[in-house]
Coordinates of C-alpha atoms in Angstrom, one line a residue:
Chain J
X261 CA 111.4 66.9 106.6
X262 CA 107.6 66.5 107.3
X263 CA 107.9 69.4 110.3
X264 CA 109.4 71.5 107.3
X265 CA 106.9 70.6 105.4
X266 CA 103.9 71.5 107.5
X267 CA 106.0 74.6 108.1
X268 CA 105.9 75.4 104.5
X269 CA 102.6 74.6 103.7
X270 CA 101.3 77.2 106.6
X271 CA 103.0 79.9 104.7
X272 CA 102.1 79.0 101.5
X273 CA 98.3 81.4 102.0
X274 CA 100.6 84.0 103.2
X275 CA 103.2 83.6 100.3
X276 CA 99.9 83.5 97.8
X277 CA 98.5 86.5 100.2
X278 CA 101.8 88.6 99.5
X279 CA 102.1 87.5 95.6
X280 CA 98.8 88.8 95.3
X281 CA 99.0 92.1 97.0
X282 CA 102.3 92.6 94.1
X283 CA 99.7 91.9 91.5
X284 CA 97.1 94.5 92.7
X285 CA 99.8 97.5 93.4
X286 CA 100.0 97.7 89.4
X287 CA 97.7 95.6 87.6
X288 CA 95.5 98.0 87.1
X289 CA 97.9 100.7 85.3
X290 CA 99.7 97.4 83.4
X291 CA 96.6 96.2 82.2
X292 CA 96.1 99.6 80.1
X293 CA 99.5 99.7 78.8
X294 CA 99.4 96.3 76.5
X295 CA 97.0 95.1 74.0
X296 CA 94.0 93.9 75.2
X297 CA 94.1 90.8 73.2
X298 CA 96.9 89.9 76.2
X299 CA 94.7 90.6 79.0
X300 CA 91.5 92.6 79.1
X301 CA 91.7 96.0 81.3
X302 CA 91.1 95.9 84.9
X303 CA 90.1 98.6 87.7
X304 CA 92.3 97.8 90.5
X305 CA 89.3 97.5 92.5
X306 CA 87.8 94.2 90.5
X307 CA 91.3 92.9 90.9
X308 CA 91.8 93.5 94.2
X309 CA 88.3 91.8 95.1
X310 CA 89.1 88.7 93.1
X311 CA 92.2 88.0 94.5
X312 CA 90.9 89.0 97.7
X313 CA 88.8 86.2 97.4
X314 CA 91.7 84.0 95.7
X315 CA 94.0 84.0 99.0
X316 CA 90.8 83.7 101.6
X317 CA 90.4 80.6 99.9
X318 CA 93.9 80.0 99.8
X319 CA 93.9 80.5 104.1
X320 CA 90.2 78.4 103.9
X321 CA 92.1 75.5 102.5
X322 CA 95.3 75.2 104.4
X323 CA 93.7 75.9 107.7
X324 CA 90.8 73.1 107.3
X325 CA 93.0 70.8 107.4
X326 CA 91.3 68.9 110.2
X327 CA 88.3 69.0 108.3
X328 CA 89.8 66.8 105.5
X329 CA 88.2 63.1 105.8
X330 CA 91.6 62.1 105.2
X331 CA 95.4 63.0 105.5
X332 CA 95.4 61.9 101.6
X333 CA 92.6 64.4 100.4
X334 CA 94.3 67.0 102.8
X335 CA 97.4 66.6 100.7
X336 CA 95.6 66.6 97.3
X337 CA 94.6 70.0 97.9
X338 CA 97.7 71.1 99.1
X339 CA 99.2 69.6 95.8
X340 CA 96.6 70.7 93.9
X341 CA 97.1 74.9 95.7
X342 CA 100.7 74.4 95.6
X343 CA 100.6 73.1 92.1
X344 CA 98.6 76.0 91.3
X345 CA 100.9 78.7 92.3
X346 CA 104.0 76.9 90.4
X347 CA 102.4 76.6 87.1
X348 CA 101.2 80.5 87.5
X349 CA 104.7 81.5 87.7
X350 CA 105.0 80.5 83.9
X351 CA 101.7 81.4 83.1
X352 CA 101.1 83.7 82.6
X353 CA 103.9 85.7 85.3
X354 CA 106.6 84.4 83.0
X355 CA 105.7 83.9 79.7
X356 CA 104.4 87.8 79.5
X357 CA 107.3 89.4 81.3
X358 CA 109.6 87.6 78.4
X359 CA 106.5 88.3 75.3
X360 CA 106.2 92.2 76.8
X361 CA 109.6 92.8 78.0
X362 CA 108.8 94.5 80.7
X363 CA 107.7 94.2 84.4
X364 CA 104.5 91.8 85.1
X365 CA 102.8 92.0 88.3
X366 CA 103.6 89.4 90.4
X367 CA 106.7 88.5 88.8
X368 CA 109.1 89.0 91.2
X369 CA 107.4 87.2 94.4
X370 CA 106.2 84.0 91.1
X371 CA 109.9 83.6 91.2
X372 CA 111.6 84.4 94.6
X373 CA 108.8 83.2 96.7
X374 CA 105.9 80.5 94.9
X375 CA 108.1 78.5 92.3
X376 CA 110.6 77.2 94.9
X377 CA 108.1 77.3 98.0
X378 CA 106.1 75.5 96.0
X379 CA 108.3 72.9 94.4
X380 CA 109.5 72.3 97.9
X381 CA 105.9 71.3 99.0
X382 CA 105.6 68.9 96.0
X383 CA 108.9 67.5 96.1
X384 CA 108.4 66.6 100.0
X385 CA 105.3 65.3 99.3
X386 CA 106.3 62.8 97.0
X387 CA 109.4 62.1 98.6
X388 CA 107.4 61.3 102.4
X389 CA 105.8 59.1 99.9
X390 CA 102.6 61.0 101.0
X391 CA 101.3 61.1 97.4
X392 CA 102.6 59.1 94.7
X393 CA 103.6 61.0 91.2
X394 CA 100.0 60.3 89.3
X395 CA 98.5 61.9 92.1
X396 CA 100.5 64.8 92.6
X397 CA 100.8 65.5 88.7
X398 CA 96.7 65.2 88.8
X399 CA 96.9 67.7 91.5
X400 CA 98.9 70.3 89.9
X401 CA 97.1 69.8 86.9
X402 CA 93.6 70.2 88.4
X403 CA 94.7 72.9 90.8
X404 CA 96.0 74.4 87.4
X405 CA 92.5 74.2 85.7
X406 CA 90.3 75.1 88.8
X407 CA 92.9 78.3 89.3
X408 CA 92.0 79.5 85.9
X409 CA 88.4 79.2 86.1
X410 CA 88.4 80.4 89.5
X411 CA 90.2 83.8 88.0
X412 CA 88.0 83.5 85.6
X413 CA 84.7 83.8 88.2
X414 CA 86.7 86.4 90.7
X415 CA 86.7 88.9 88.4
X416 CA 83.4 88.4 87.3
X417 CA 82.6 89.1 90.6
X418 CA 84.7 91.8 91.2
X419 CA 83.5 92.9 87.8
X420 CA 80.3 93.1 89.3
X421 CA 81.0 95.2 92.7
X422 CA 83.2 97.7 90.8
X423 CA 81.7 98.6 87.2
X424 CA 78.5 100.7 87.0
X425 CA 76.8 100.4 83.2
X426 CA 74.3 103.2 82.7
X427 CA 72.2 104.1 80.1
Chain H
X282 CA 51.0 125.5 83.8
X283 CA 52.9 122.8 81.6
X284 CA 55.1 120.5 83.4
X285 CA 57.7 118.3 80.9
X286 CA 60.2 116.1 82.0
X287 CA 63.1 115.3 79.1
X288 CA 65.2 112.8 80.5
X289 CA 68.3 113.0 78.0
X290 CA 70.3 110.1 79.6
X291 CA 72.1 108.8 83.1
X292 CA 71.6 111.5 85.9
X293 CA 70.3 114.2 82.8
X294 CA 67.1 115.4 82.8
X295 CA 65.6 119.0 81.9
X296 CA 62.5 119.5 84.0
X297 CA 60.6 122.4 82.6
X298 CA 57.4 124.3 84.8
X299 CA 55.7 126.9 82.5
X300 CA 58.8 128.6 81.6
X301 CA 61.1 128.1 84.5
X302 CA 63.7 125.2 83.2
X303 CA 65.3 122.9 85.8
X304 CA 68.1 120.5 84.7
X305 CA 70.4 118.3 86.6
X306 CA 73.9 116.3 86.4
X307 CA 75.1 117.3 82.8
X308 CA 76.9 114.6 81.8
X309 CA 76.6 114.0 77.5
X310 CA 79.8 111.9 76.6
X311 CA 79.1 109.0 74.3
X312 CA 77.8 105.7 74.2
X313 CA 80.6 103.3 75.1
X314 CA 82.6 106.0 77.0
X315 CA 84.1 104.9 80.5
X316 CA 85.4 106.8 83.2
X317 CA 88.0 105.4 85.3
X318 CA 88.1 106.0 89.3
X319 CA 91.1 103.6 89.4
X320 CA 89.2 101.4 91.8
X321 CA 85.8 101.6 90.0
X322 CA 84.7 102.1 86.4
X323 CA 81.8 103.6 84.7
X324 CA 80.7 102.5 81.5
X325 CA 77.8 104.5 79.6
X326 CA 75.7 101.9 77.4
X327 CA 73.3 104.0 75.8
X328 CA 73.9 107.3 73.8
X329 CA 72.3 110.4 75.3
X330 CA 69.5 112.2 73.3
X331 CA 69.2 116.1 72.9
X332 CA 69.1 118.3 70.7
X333 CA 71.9 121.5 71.4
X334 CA 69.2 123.9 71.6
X335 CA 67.7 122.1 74.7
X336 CA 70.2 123.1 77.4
X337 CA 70.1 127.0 76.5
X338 CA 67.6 128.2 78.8
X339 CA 68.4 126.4 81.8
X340 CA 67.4 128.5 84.6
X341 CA 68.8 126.0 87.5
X342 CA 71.5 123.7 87.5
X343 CA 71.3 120.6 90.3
X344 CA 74.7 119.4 90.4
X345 CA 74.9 116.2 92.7
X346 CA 79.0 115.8 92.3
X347 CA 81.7 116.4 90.3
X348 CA 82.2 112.9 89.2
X349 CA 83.0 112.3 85.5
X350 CA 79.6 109.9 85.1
X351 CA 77.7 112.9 86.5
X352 CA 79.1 116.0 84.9
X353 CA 81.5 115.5 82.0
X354 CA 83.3 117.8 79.9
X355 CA 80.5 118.1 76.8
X356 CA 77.9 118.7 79.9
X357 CA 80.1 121.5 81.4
X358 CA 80.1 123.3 78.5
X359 CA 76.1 123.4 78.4
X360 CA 76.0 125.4 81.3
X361 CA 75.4 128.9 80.7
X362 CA 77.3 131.5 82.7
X363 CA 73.6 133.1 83.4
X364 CA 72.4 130.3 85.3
X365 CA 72.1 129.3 88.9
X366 CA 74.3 126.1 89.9
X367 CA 73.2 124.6 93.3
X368 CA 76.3 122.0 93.9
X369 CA 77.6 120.3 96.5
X370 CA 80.9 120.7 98.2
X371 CA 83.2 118.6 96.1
X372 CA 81.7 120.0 92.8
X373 CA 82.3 123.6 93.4
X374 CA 85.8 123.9 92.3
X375 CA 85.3 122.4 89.2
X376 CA 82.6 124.4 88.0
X377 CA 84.6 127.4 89.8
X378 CA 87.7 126.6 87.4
X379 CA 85.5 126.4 84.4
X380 CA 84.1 129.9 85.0
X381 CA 80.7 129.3 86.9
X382 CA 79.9 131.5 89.2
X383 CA 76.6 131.7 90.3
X384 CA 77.1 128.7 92.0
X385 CA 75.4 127.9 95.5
X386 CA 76.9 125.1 97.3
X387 CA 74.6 123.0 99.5
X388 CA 75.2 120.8 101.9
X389 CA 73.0 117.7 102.8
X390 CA 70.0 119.3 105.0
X391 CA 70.5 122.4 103.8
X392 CA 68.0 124.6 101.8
X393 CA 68.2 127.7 99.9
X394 CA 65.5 129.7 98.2
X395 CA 65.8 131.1 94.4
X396 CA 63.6 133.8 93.0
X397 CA 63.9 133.1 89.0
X398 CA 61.5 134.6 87.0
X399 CA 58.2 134.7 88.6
X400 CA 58.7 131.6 90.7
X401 CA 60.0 131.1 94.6
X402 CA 61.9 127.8 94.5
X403 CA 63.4 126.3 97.5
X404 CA 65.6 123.4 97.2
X405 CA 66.7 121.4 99.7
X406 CA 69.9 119.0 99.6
X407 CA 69.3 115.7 100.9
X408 CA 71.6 112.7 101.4
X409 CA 71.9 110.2 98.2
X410 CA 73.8 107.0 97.5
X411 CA 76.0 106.5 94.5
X412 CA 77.2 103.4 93.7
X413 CA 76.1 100.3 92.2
X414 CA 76.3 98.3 95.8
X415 CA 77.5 99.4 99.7
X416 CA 81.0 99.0 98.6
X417 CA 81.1 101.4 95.8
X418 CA 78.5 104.0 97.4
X419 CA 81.5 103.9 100.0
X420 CA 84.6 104.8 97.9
X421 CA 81.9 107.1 95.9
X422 CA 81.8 109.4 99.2
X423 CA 78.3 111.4 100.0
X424 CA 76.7 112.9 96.8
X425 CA 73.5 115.4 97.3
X426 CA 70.3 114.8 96.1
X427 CA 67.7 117.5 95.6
X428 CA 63.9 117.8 96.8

């Protein structure tokens, strides 16, 4: 179980990595065909810088892992990454391929790929009693929080390297 | 000899010398407008100011590319089928579709001499940066810039 596990948690950058490169193939022309109350219109340039940025962090985190002070901190982040990815398939993968009725990007690898990768990560870490279930549920509700406001600053920065205002 | 300089907005100015009139990048959509380059946008934040009477005796056109920021539809329009058009490479087919023709196509380093009026004019194309940062003045590709 815990050789599985640090199995799965290696691929999890590379499972975020490949989610995010289904995002970027269409997010761009999806983004200009709903209301922009539902998402505000990106280039595929500013997305494809944030979550550029999104999976180096995601590779940053898992392959630090002797840099963590400890094994428990190690895990919180992995919860917390892991955590992040399971509560994006609902939100907003999920919730706007059911609301639109059509294709979201990133639906396809949120479902096949993240939810169950990352359920598995969680699940084994609370059953190696690694983490109890306050802590992971803190985890995956932080790693929730900081993904949103870390979208949030991504495209702000991409936002920045790919719009030109002129007067 | 009066020199004026009417900058009208973005890359749009109207540079007059006695009564020679040099004018560059006609680009005149509205405030608010953007242009899309599917990995880049361009969005213009101020409204341009002319009148339509200020782009009829344009003598020389200095086109630095055919992107939309740079030479829009209302722009094209204000080029009159009498005047020169120096361009560069990727602009010329444009301005060929929309019925230019006295168009003169530069490349960076090169020079060409124009005889309008009573004045000898030699313009040069030199190499220019477009973009907001190194990454965009990479997918923006080389644009001229005139001396």
């Amino acid at each position: 179980m815990n050789y599985n596990l640090n199995f799965f948690i290696t691929i999890l950058p590379y499972a975020f990595a490949l989610h995010n490169l289904e995002e970027v193939i269409s997010m761009g022309k999806w983004t200009k065909s709903i209301p922009k109350s539902i998402h505000q219109e990106v280039t595929t340039g500013q997305f494809a810088i944030a979550v550029g940025l999104f999976t180096l962090l995601g590779f940053v985190v898992i392959l630090a892992k002797n840099f963590f002070p400890t094994r428990e901190i190690y895990f919180l982040f992995v919860s917390g990454f892991a955590g992040m990815l399971f509560l994006n398939t609902f939100f907003p993968h999920l919730i706007a391929t059911i609301y639109l009725k059509k294709y979201a990007p990133g639906i396809v690898t949120a479902l096949l790929i993240n939810l169950p990768l990352s359920i598995f990560i969680l699940n084994s870490i609370h059953k190696l009693q690694i983490l109890n279930i306050q802590q992971i549920s803190l985890s995956v509700l932080f790693g929730g929080l900081i993904g949103v406001v870390l979208a949030y600053l991504f495209l702000k920065v991409g936002y920045f390297f790919t719009t030109k205002r002129w007067k | 000899m009066e020199i004026k300089f009417n900058w009208i907005g973005g890359a749009t100015f109207i540079l007059s010398i006695g009564n020679l009139t040099i004018a560059c990048d006609p680009v005149l959509c509205e405030k608010g407008t953007v242009q899309d380059f599917f990995w880049f946008k361009s969005k213009r934040i101020e409204q341009p100011i002319y009148s339509e009477n200020d782009f009829e005796a344009i003598d020389l056109w200095l086109i630095t590319h055919n992107h939309e920021d740079h030479l829009d539809e209302i722009g094209m329009s204000k080029i009159s089928d009498t005047a020169e058009i120096v361009c560069n490479k990727n602009s010329y087919t444009i301005l060929k579709n929309n019925k230019k023709n006295k168009l003169s196509v530069l490349d960076r380093k090169e020079t060409k001499t124009f005889f309008i009026k009573d004045y000898t004019i030699e313009i040069k194309a030199i190499p220019a940066i477009h973009g907001i940062n190194p990454l965009s003045a990479f997918f923006a590709g080389k644009v001229n810039g005139y001396f």
